[in-house]
Amino acid sequence: MFLIPCPYCGERDQSEFANAGEAHIARPVWRDDMTDREWADFVFMRTNTKGLFAERWVHAAGCRKIFNALRNTATDELLAVYEVGAEPPEVETVLPATPSGEALGSGNDAVKIIASGGSEKP
Amino acid sequence: MGRYSVFSLVTQGFLGHGGWKPVWRQPDPKPAYDCVIIGGGGHGLATAYYLAKEHGMRNIAVLEKGWLGGGNSGRNTSIIRSNYLYDESAAIYNHALNLWETLGRELNFNIMMSHRGVINLAHDEGEMRQLKRRIEANRLNGVDSEWLDAKQVQEFCPILNVSADIRYPVLGGTLQRRGGVNRHDAVCWGYARKADEMGVDIIQQCEVTGIRVEAGAVTGIETTRGSIRTPKVASVAAGHTSVIAKMVDLRLPIESHPLQALVSEPIKPIHPCVVMSNAVHVYCSQSDKGELVIGAGIDAHVSYTQRGSLDIIEHQMASLVELFPIFSRLRMMRQWGGIVDVSPDASPIISKTPVKGFYVNGGWGTGGWKATPGSGHVFAHTIAHDEPHPIAAPFAIDRFHTGRLVAEHGAAAVAH
């Protein structure tokens, strides 16, 4: 659970917002020779990124506006919000060093491997 | 390895229980295997077990980044049932249920399988029609399923509030008597013990960091404990399925979400079955230790953090107290989250891929535990023969291109 800074209303509890999935998925321009595979890629396939992820939120219990956000899905750190249609801004975040090598405190500590010295092994 | 029996128990009792041996080895990875399975949870270990037992592939390894059963296998609410609507789903879930019934004997390990019955409640007329349709579909597929009206529901589960004055009154429900719960850790340990006995290397604390592909075919795998040559890699990574698939540049129709569960303080036996409600949205059973095991919804956003949002469990507790007022003063003891890999049609993906030698078993979403033996069994066949098992064939990735979806949102316990 986290706070989301709505660009129109300011910082609010996440429970006020509805998530609208991955951002920047463009509907393909219709062509006569479009294949089922191309449509399926648009409709179903997702990057499901672990790490820096662009997504859409709707401030459902507030201004009801849609906006984009950048979030680190390995830690739920919310990094930036920006308008629909805009390019994602540059942000800094610590990405997982290996597929599950995120920093301690990220919420995944239960299955992390801690070397005897106390430092993180992957 | 010793066989577990009442005699071994008594013998060890006289010896002060000092003679029990570890039931699997802690091997270092070999330079090459015939097949490498990514993920040492229930599905991965079952896959390894059936590959070794039924297909004679014993030079294989299971790689686990943490410890056995430490992911979703140790985090689910262990509900077993097979009352799904479509033929394809009934086939795989009932295949699993048939295997569950004899699994404890087969593995010589007490998995504490309890066929105590699963009730799915209906709270409005639409849901009632939908559930009755599902009963008929189940019966045509040989899945045991019956309708209980509100009074019969209360007879089966006396602590349930079926009065007419709650916001969503219980109008009735379906009952699958063969459904129930089991002990998830024991299933993982049982599979691991037998797989190890047949020569499977189970390598824990070994994380996969890359998959080598040459000329469109898998040739090896990179791990935190060195490189391994192998012609076959099978991903059974649950919430991290997309992360593994990305290593071979494969995009999947899967999104990962946190799903939470919690347990109460232990109380005396009071809850005789499993009760699930999709509309009020909670599911609850009582473990043999006496704790209530309660689950419900996923967080709507993509996340790989194994926790979840408080508003989700607030809603879940409100639902629990409405259906079971008797639990209103019970304290909740522990809460946790797991990352579930949700597919668009709420059905799994058990499939070959465009990359030769790379197989995927994932997308089980919020309801994979019940399928563990069936999933492992048909996936092992798919890997060994490089051809899908007839039961697995409808769950190929291709269905998202052809449109032959197996839309099971109604039968999945978690609304998404």
Coordinates of C-alpha atoms in Angstrom, one line a residue:
Chain A
M1 CA 0.0 0.0 0.0
F2 CA 1.3 3.4 -0.9
L3 CA 0.5 7.1 -1.3
I4 CA -0.1 8.4 -4.8
P5 CA 0.5 12.0 -5.7
C6 CA -2.4 12.8 -8.0
P7 CA -1.2 15.6 -10.3
Y8 CA -4.5 17.3 -9.9
C9 CA -5.4 16.8 -6.2
G10 CA -2.1 16.1 -4.5
E11 CA -1.0 13.1 -2.4
R12 CA -3.7 10.7 -1.5
D13 CA -4.1 7.2 -0.2
Q14 CA -3.8 4.4 -2.8
S15 CA -7.3 3.1 -2.0
E16 CA -8.8 6.2 -3.6
F17 CA -7.3 5.2 -7.0
A18 CA -8.2 2.5 -9.5
N19 CA -5.3 1.0 -11.5
A20 CA -5.8 0.9 -15.2
G21 CA -2.8 -1.3 -16.2
E22 CA 0.3 -0.8 -18.3
A23 CA 0.7 2.6 -19.9
H24 CA 1.9 3.4 -23.4
I25 CA 0.2 0.5 -25.2
A26 CA -0.9 2.0 -28.5
R27 CA -3.9 0.5 -30.3
P28 CA -2.6 -0.7 -33.7
V29 CA -3.7 1.3 -36.8
W30 CA -6.1 -0.9 -38.8
R31 CA -4.8 -2.5 -41.9
D32 CA -6.5 -5.1 -44.1
D33 CA -3.6 -7.6 -43.7
M34 CA -3.5 -7.4 -39.9
T35 CA -3.0 -10.8 -38.4
D36 CA -4.6 -12.4 -35.3
R37 CA -1.1 -12.5 -33.8
E38 CA -0.7 -8.7 -34.0
W39 CA -4.1 -8.2 -32.4
A40 CA -3.4 -10.6 -29.7
D41 CA -0.1 -8.9 -28.9
F42 CA -2.1 -5.6 -28.4
V43 CA -4.9 -7.1 -26.5
F44 CA -3.2 -9.7 -24.3
M45 CA 0.6 -9.5 -24.2
R46 CA 2.1 -7.4 -21.4
T47 CA 5.6 -6.6 -20.3
N48 CA 4.8 -7.2 -16.6
T49 CA 8.1 -5.5 -15.7
K50 CA 9.8 -6.2 -12.5
G51 CA 11.5 -2.9 -11.9
L52 CA 10.7 0.5 -13.5
F53 CA 7.2 0.3 -14.8
A54 CA 4.9 2.8 -16.5
E55 CA 1.2 2.4 -15.5
R56 CA -2.1 4.3 -15.6
W57 CA -4.1 5.3 -12.6
V58 CA -7.6 6.8 -12.3
H59 CA -8.3 8.9 -9.2
A60 CA -11.7 7.1 -8.9
A61 CA -12.7 8.5 -5.6
G62 CA -11.4 12.0 -6.3
C63 CA -11.1 14.1 -9.5
R64 CA -11.7 11.0 -11.6
K65 CA -8.9 12.0 -14.0
I66 CA -6.5 9.5 -15.6
F67 CA -2.8 10.0 -15.4
N68 CA 0.4 8.0 -15.8
A69 CA 2.9 7.0 -13.1
L70 CA 6.3 5.5 -12.9
R71 CA 6.7 2.9 -10.1
N72 CA 9.4 0.4 -9.2
T73 CA 7.3 -2.8 -9.0
A74 CA 10.1 -4.6 -7.1
T75 CA 9.7 -2.2 -4.1
D76 CA 6.4 -0.3 -4.8
E77 CA 8.4 3.0 -4.7
L78 CA 6.3 5.5 -6.6
L79 CA 8.8 7.7 -8.6
A80 CA 6.8 10.1 -10.8
V81 CA 3.4 11.0 -12.1
Y82 CA 2.9 12.6 -15.5
E83 CA 0.1 13.4 -18.0
V84 CA -1.4 10.9 -20.3
G85 CA 0.3 11.3 -23.7
A86 CA 3.5 12.7 -22.3
E87 CA 6.8 10.8 -22.3
P88 CA 7.9 9.3 -19.0
P89 CA 10.3 11.6 -17.1
E90 CA 13.8 10.6 -16.2
V91 CA 13.9 9.1 -12.7
E92 CA 16.5 7.4 -10.4
T93 CA 15.8 4.2 -8.6
V94 CA 17.6 1.1 -7.5
L95 CA 16.7 -1.8 -9.8
P96 CA 17.0 -5.5 -8.8
A97 CA 20.6 -6.6 -9.4
T98 CA 19.4 -10.1 -10.4
P99 CA 15.8 -11.3 -11.1
S100 CA 15.0 -11.4 -7.4
G101 CA 17.9 -9.4 -6.1
E102 CA 16.0 -6.4 -4.8
A103 CA 17.1 -4.4 -1.8
L104 CA 16.3 -5.6 1.7
G105 CA 13.1 -4.0 3.0
S106 CA 11.3 -4.3 -0.4
G107 CA 8.8 -6.7 1.0
N108 CA 10.4 -9.8 -0.5
D109 CA 12.7 -10.5 2.4
A110 CA 11.1 -13.9 3.2
V111 CA 12.6 -15.7 0.2
K112 CA 15.9 -13.8 0.1
I113 CA 19.2 -15.4 0.7
I114 CA 21.2 -13.8 3.4
A115 CA 24.9 -14.7 3.5
S116 CA 26.3 -15.4 6.9
G117 CA 28.3 -12.1 7.0
G118 CA 25.0 -10.3 6.9
S119 CA 25.5 -8.9 3.4
E120 CA 23.2 -9.8 0.6
K121 CA 24.0 -12.7 -1.7
P122 CA 22.2 -12.3 -4.9
Chain B
M1 CA 16.2 -44.0 2.2
G2 CA 14.0 -45.4 4.9
R3 CA 10.3 -46.0 4.3
Y4 CA 8.0 -44.2 6.7
S5 CA 5.8 -46.6 8.6
V6 CA 4.4 -47.2 12.0
F7 CA 7.3 -49.6 12.6
S8 CA 10.0 -47.0 11.7
L9 CA 8.2 -44.6 14.0
V10 CA 8.2 -47.0 16.9
T11 CA 11.8 -48.0 16.3
Q12 CA 12.9 -44.4 16.2
G13 CA 10.8 -43.8 19.4
F14 CA 12.9 -46.4 21.2
L15 CA 16.1 -44.8 19.8
G16 CA 15.2 -41.3 20.9
H17 CA 14.4 -40.2 17.3
G18 CA 18.2 -39.8 16.7
G19 CA 18.2 -41.9 13.6
W20 CA 16.1 -39.8 11.1
K21 CA 18.2 -38.9 8.1
P22 CA 17.8 -35.8 5.9
V23 CA 15.4 -36.8 3.1
W24 CA 17.0 -34.9 0.2
R25 CA 20.6 -34.1 -0.6
Q26 CA 22.1 -30.6 -1.0
P27 CA 24.0 -31.2 -4.2
D28 CA 26.2 -28.7 -6.1
P29 CA 25.0 -28.1 -9.7
K30 CA 26.5 -30.4 -12.3
P31 CA 27.9 -28.9 -15.5
A32 CA 25.1 -30.4 -17.6
Y33 CA 21.6 -31.9 -17.2
D34 CA 19.0 -33.3 -19.6
C35 CA 16.4 -30.8 -18.3
V36 CA 16.5 -28.0 -15.8
I37 CA 13.3 -26.9 -14.0
I38 CA 13.2 -23.4 -12.7
G39 CA 11.2 -23.2 -9.4
G40 CA 11.2 -25.5 -6.5
G41 CA 7.6 -25.1 -5.5
G42 CA 4.8 -27.7 -5.6
H43 CA 4.4 -27.6 -9.4
G44 CA 8.1 -27.6 -10.1
L45 CA 8.8 -30.5 -7.8
A46 CA 5.8 -32.5 -9.1
T47 CA 7.1 -31.9 -12.6
A48 CA 10.5 -33.3 -11.6
Y49 CA 8.9 -36.2 -9.8
Y50 CA 6.8 -37.3 -12.8
L51 CA 9.7 -36.7 -15.3
A52 CA 11.8 -39.1 -13.3
K53 CA 9.0 -41.6 -12.4
E54 CA 7.0 -41.8 -15.7
H55 CA 9.5 -40.7 -18.3
G56 CA 12.8 -42.0 -17.0
M57 CA 14.5 -38.6 -17.1
R58 CA 16.6 -38.7 -14.0
N59 CA 19.6 -36.5 -15.0
I60 CA 17.5 -33.4 -14.2
A61 CA 17.7 -30.5 -11.7
V62 CA 15.2 -28.3 -9.9
L63 CA 16.6 -24.8 -9.2
E64 CA 15.1 -22.8 -6.4
K65 CA 16.2 -19.2 -5.6
G66 CA 15.1 -19.4 -2.0
W67 CA 14.0 -22.6 -0.3
L68 CA 11.7 -25.4 -1.3
G69 CA 8.0 -24.3 -1.1
G70 CA 9.0 -20.9 0.1
G71 CA 7.0 -19.0 -2.6
N72 CA 3.3 -19.5 -3.4
S73 CA 3.4 -23.1 -2.3
G74 CA 3.9 -22.0 1.2
R75 CA 1.6 -19.0 1.0
N76 CA -1.7 -20.4 -0.4
T77 CA -4.8 -21.4 1.5
S78 CA -4.4 -25.0 0.3
I79 CA -8.0 -25.4 -1.0
I80 CA -8.6 -28.4 -3.3
R81 CA -11.6 -28.6 -5.6
S82 CA -12.3 -29.3 -9.3
N83 CA -15.7 -27.7 -9.9
Y84 CA -14.7 -25.6 -12.9
L85 CA -17.1 -24.8 -15.7
Y86 CA -15.5 -25.8 -19.0
D87 CA -14.5 -29.3 -20.2
E88 CA -10.8 -28.3 -20.5
S89 CA -10.6 -27.1 -16.9
A90 CA -12.6 -29.9 -15.5
A91 CA -10.2 -32.3 -17.2
I92 CA -7.1 -30.9 -15.6
Y93 CA -8.4 -30.0 -12.2
N94 CA -10.2 -33.4 -11.9
H95 CA -7.0 -35.1 -13.0
A96 CA -5.3 -33.3 -10.1
L97 CA -8.0 -34.2 -7.7
N98 CA -7.8 -37.9 -8.6
L99 CA -4.0 -37.8 -8.0
W100 CA -4.5 -36.0 -4.7
E101 CA -6.6 -38.8 -3.4
T102 CA -3.8 -41.3 -3.5
L103 CA -0.8 -39.0 -3.3
G104 CA 0.0 -39.5 0.3
R105 CA 0.3 -43.3 -0.2
E106 CA 2.2 -42.9 -3.4
L107 CA 4.8 -40.5 -1.9
N108 CA 4.8 -42.4 1.5
F109 CA 4.4 -39.0 3.1
N110 CA 1.5 -37.7 5.1
I111 CA 0.1 -34.8 3.1
M112 CA -2.8 -34.4 5.5
M113 CA -5.3 -34.6 2.7
S114 CA -8.7 -33.9 4.1
H115 CA -11.7 -34.2 1.8
R116 CA -14.0 -32.1 4.0
G117 CA -16.1 -30.5 1.3
V118 CA -16.0 -27.1 -0.4
I119 CA -19.1 -24.9 -0.5
N120 CA -19.3 -22.0 -3.0
L121 CA -22.1 -19.6 -1.8
A122 CA -24.7 -17.8 -4.0
H123 CA -25.9 -14.4 -2.8
D124 CA -28.2 -13.4 -5.6
E125 CA -30.4 -15.0 -8.2
G126 CA -27.9 -14.4 -11.1
E127 CA -25.2 -16.1 -9.1
M128 CA -27.6 -18.9 -8.2
R129 CA -28.4 -19.6 -11.8
Q130 CA -24.7 -19.4 -12.7
L131 CA -23.7 -21.9 -10.0
K132 CA -26.5 -24.3 -10.9
R133 CA -25.3 -24.2 -14.5
R134 CA -21.8 -25.0 -13.2
I135 CA -23.2 -28.0 -11.2
E136 CA -24.8 -29.5 -14.4
A137 CA -21.6 -28.9 -16.4
N138 CA -19.6 -30.5 -13.6
R139 CA -21.8 -33.6 -13.6
L140 CA -21.5 -34.0 -17.3
N141 CA -17.7 -34.1 -16.8
G142 CA -17.8 -36.6 -13.9
V143 CA -17.0 -33.9 -11.3
D144 CA -19.0 -34.4 -8.1
S145 CA -21.1 -31.3 -7.4
E146 CA -24.5 -30.7 -5.8
W147 CA -26.8 -27.9 -4.9
L148 CA -27.6 -27.0 -1.3
D149 CA -30.4 -24.5 -0.4
A150 CA -29.8 -22.1 2.5
K151 CA -31.1 -24.5 5.1
Q152 CA -28.9 -27.4 3.8
V153 CA -25.9 -25.0 3.7
Q154 CA -26.5 -24.3 7.4
E155 CA -26.8 -27.9 8.2
F156 CA -23.5 -28.6 6.5
C157 CA -21.8 -25.6 8.1
P158 CA -23.8 -24.5 11.2
I159 CA -21.6 -21.5 12.1
L160 CA -22.5 -19.8 8.8
N161 CA -24.9 -16.9 9.0
V162 CA -27.8 -17.6 6.6
S163 CA -30.3 -15.2 8.0
A164 CA -32.2 -13.0 5.6
D165 CA -31.3 -9.7 7.2
I166 CA -27.6 -9.5 6.2
R167 CA -26.7 -7.3 3.3
Y168 CA -26.1 -10.2 0.9
P169 CA -28.1 -13.1 2.2
V170 CA -27.0 -16.7 1.5
L171 CA -29.5 -18.2 -1.0
G172 CA -27.7 -21.5 -1.3
G173 CA -24.5 -22.9 -2.6
T174 CA -22.7 -25.7 -4.4
L175 CA -21.0 -28.5 -2.5
Q176 CA -18.1 -30.5 -3.8
R177 CA -17.7 -33.3 -1.2
R178 CA -14.4 -34.5 -2.6
G179 CA -12.9 -31.0 -2.2
G180 CA -11.0 -30.0 0.9
V181 CA -7.6 -28.9 2.1
N182 CA -4.2 -30.4 2.6
R183 CA -0.8 -29.5 4.0
H184 CA 1.2 -27.6 1.4
D185 CA 4.7 -28.0 3.0
A186 CA 4.2 -31.7 3.3
V187 CA 3.3 -32.0 -0.4
C188 CA 6.5 -30.1 -1.4
W189 CA 8.6 -32.2 1.0
G190 CA 7.0 -35.5 -0.2
Y191 CA 7.6 -34.7 -3.8
A192 CA 11.2 -33.5 -3.1
R193 CA 12.0 -36.7 -1.1
K194 CA 10.8 -39.0 -3.8
A195 CA 12.4 -37.0 -6.7
D196 CA 15.7 -36.9 -4.8
E197 CA 15.5 -40.7 -4.3
M198 CA 15.2 -41.2 -8.1
G199 CA 18.3 -39.0 -8.6
V200 CA 16.9 -35.6 -9.3
D201 CA 19.2 -32.8 -8.1
I202 CA 17.3 -30.3 -6.0
I203 CA 19.4 -27.2 -5.8
Q204 CA 18.2 -24.5 -3.4
Q205 CA 19.6 -20.9 -3.0
C206 CA 20.4 -21.0 -6.7
E207 CA 18.9 -18.2 -8.8
V208 CA 18.6 -18.2 -12.5
T209 CA 20.1 -15.1 -14.1
G210 CA 19.9 -15.9 -17.8
I211 CA 19.0 -18.5 -20.4
R212 CA 21.4 -19.2 -23.3
V213 CA 19.6 -19.6 -26.7
E214 CA 21.5 -20.5 -29.9
A215 CA 19.8 -20.7 -33.3
G216 CA 16.4 -20.6 -31.7
A217 CA 17.0 -23.4 -29.3
V218 CA 17.9 -23.5 -25.6
T219 CA 21.5 -24.6 -24.9
G220 CA 22.1 -23.7 -21.3
I221 CA 21.3 -21.6 -18.3
E222 CA 23.2 -19.1 -16.2
T223 CA 22.7 -19.2 -12.4
T224 CA 24.2 -17.5 -9.3
R225 CA 26.0 -20.9 -8.9
G226 CA 27.6 -21.1 -12.3
S227 CA 26.6 -22.1 -15.9
I228 CA 24.7 -25.3 -16.7
R229 CA 24.4 -26.9 -20.2
T230 CA 21.0 -28.2 -20.9
P231 CA 18.7 -28.7 -24.0
K232 CA 15.5 -28.2 -22.0
V233 CA 14.5 -25.5 -19.6
A234 CA 11.1 -25.6 -17.9
S235 CA 9.9 -22.4 -16.2
V236 CA 7.5 -23.1 -13.2
A237 CA 8.2 -19.7 -11.6
A238 CA 4.7 -18.5 -10.7
G239 CA 4.8 -14.8 -10.1
H240 CA 8.2 -14.5 -11.8
T241 CA 7.1 -16.3 -15.0
S242 CA 7.3 -13.1 -17.0
V243 CA 10.8 -12.3 -15.6
I244 CA 12.0 -15.8 -16.7
A245 CA 10.3 -15.5 -20.1
K246 CA 12.0 -12.2 -20.7
M247 CA 15.3 -14.0 -20.6
V248 CA 14.4 -15.6 -23.9
D249 CA 12.7 -12.5 -25.3
L250 CA 9.2 -13.9 -24.9
R251 CA 6.2 -11.8 -23.9
L252 CA 3.4 -13.5 -22.1
P253 CA -0.2 -12.5 -21.4
I254 CA 0.5 -12.5 -17.7
E255 CA 0.5 -9.9 -15.0
S256 CA 1.8 -10.3 -11.5
H257 CA -0.2 -9.2 -8.5
P258 CA 0.2 -9.6 -4.7
L259 CA -2.4 -11.9 -3.2
Q260 CA -2.8 -11.9 0.6
A261 CA -3.9 -14.5 3.1
L262 CA -4.0 -14.5 6.9
V263 CA -4.5 -16.9 9.8
S264 CA -6.3 -16.3 13.1
E265 CA -5.2 -17.5 16.6
P266 CA -5.9 -21.2 17.0
I267 CA -9.3 -22.2 18.3
K268 CA -11.0 -25.5 18.9
P269 CA -12.5 -27.3 15.8
I270 CA -15.6 -25.4 14.8
H271 CA -15.4 -24.9 11.0
P272 CA -16.2 -28.3 9.3
C273 CA -15.5 -27.4 5.7
V274 CA -14.3 -24.8 3.3
V275 CA -16.6 -21.9 2.5
M276 CA -16.0 -19.7 -0.4
S277 CA -18.0 -16.6 -1.4
N278 CA -17.3 -14.8 -4.7
A279 CA -19.8 -12.0 -4.2
V280 CA -19.1 -11.1 -0.6
H281 CA -15.6 -12.2 -1.4
V282 CA -13.8 -14.2 1.2
Y283 CA -12.8 -17.9 1.6
C284 CA -12.2 -19.6 4.9
S285 CA -11.3 -23.0 6.3
Q286 CA -9.9 -24.2 9.6
S287 CA -6.5 -25.9 9.7
D288 CA -5.8 -28.9 11.8
K289 CA -3.8 -26.7 14.2
G290 CA -7.0 -24.8 14.8
E291 CA -6.2 -21.5 12.9
L292 CA -8.7 -20.1 10.5
V293 CA -7.1 -19.7 7.1
I294 CA -8.6 -16.8 5.3
G295 CA -8.0 -15.5 1.8
A296 CA -9.6 -13.1 -0.7
G297 CA -8.6 -10.6 -3.2
I298 CA -5.5 -9.4 -5.2
D299 CA -4.2 -5.9 -5.4
A300 CA -5.2 -4.5 -8.8
H301 CA -1.8 -3.1 -9.7
V302 CA 1.3 -5.0 -11.0
S303 CA 3.7 -5.6 -8.1
Y304 CA 6.4 -8.1 -7.1
T305 CA 6.4 -7.1 -3.4
Q306 CA 5.2 -10.0 -1.3
R307 CA 2.9 -7.9 0.8
G308 CA -0.4 -6.3 -0.1
S309 CA -2.6 -3.4 0.6
L310 CA -4.4 -3.0 3.9
D311 CA -7.8 -2.0 2.3
I312 CA -7.9 -5.5 0.7
I313 CA -7.7 -7.3 4.0
E314 CA -10.1 -4.8 5.6
H315 CA -12.7 -5.8 3.0
Q316 CA -11.9 -9.5 3.5
M317 CA -12.4 -9.2 7.3
A318 CA -15.6 -7.4 6.8
S319 CA -16.9 -10.2 4.6
L320 CA -15.7 -12.8 7.0
V321 CA -17.5 -11.2 9.9
E322 CA -20.7 -10.8 7.9
L323 CA -20.8 -14.5 7.0
F324 CA -19.4 -15.8 10.3
P325 CA -20.5 -13.4 13.1
I326 CA -19.0 -15.9 15.6
F327 CA -15.5 -14.9 14.5
S328 CA -15.9 -11.2 15.2
R329 CA -13.7 -11.2 18.3
L330 CA -11.1 -13.5 16.9
R331 CA -7.6 -12.0 16.7
M332 CA -5.7 -12.4 13.4
M333 CA -2.2 -13.8 14.0
R334 CA -0.2 -13.6 10.8
Q335 CA -0.7 -12.0 7.4
W336 CA 1.4 -12.5 4.3
G337 CA 1.4 -12.0 0.5
G338 CA 2.5 -14.0 -2.5
I339 CA 2.9 -12.9 -6.1
V340 CA 0.4 -14.6 -8.4
D341 CA 0.7 -14.7 -12.2
V342 CA -2.7 -13.8 -13.5
S343 CA -3.7 -14.6 -17.1
P344 CA -6.5 -12.8 -19.0
D345 CA -8.8 -15.9 -19.0
A346 CA -8.1 -17.1 -15.5
S347 CA -6.7 -20.3 -16.9
P348 CA -3.1 -21.6 -16.8
I349 CA -0.5 -21.6 -19.5
I350 CA 1.1 -25.1 -19.9
S351 CA 2.9 -24.8 -23.2
K352 CA 5.8 -25.2 -25.5
T353 CA 7.1 -21.9 -26.8
P354 CA 8.6 -20.5 -30.0
V355 CA 12.0 -21.1 -28.4
K356 CA 12.9 -24.8 -28.9
G357 CA 13.5 -26.4 -25.5
F358 CA 11.8 -23.7 -23.4
Y359 CA 8.6 -24.7 -21.7
V360 CA 6.3 -22.6 -19.6
N361 CA 3.9 -23.7 -16.8
G362 CA 2.4 -20.6 -15.3
G363 CA -0.5 -18.2 -15.3
W364 CA -2.2 -20.2 -12.5
G365 CA -3.1 -16.9 -11.0
T366 CA -4.9 -17.2 -7.7
G367 CA -5.8 -20.9 -7.8
G368 CA -2.8 -23.0 -8.7
W369 CA -2.4 -25.1 -5.6
K370 CA -5.3 -27.4 -6.2
A371 CA -3.8 -28.4 -9.6
T372 CA -0.3 -29.2 -8.3
P373 CA -0.1 -33.0 -9.1
G374 CA -2.1 -32.7 -12.3
S375 CA -0.1 -29.7 -13.5
G376 CA 3.2 -31.5 -12.8
H377 CA 2.0 -34.7 -14.4
V378 CA 0.9 -33.2 -17.7
F379 CA 3.8 -30.7 -17.8
A380 CA 6.3 -33.6 -17.4
H381 CA 4.7 -35.3 -20.4
T382 CA 4.9 -32.1 -22.4
I383 CA 8.6 -31.7 -21.6
A384 CA 9.6 -35.4 -22.1
H385 CA 7.8 -35.8 -25.5
D386 CA 8.1 -32.2 -26.7
E387 CA 4.4 -32.5 -27.4
P388 CA 1.6 -31.3 -25.2
H389 CA -0.2 -33.9 -23.1
P390 CA -3.9 -34.1 -24.3
I391 CA -5.0 -32.5 -21.1
A392 CA -2.5 -29.7 -21.4
A393 CA -3.1 -29.0 -25.1
P394 CA -6.0 -26.5 -24.7
F395 CA -3.7 -24.5 -22.3
A396 CA -1.1 -23.6 -24.9
I397 CA 0.0 -20.0 -25.4
D398 CA -1.5 -20.1 -28.9
R399 CA -5.0 -19.8 -27.5
F400 CA -4.5 -16.1 -27.1
H401 CA -3.8 -15.8 -30.9
T402 CA -6.6 -18.2 -32.1
G403 CA -9.2 -16.9 -29.6
R404 CA -9.8 -20.3 -28.0
L405 CA -9.8 -18.9 -24.5
V406 CA -10.8 -21.0 -21.5
A407 CA -12.6 -18.2 -19.6
E408 CA -12.9 -19.4 -16.0
H409 CA -13.4 -16.2 -14.2
G410 CA -16.7 -17.5 -12.7
A411 CA -15.1 -20.6 -11.3
A412 CA -11.9 -18.9 -10.1
A413 CA -12.3 -18.0 -6.4
V414 CA -10.7 -14.5 -6.6
A415 CA -12.4 -11.9 -8.7
H416 CA -10.0 -10.3 -11.1

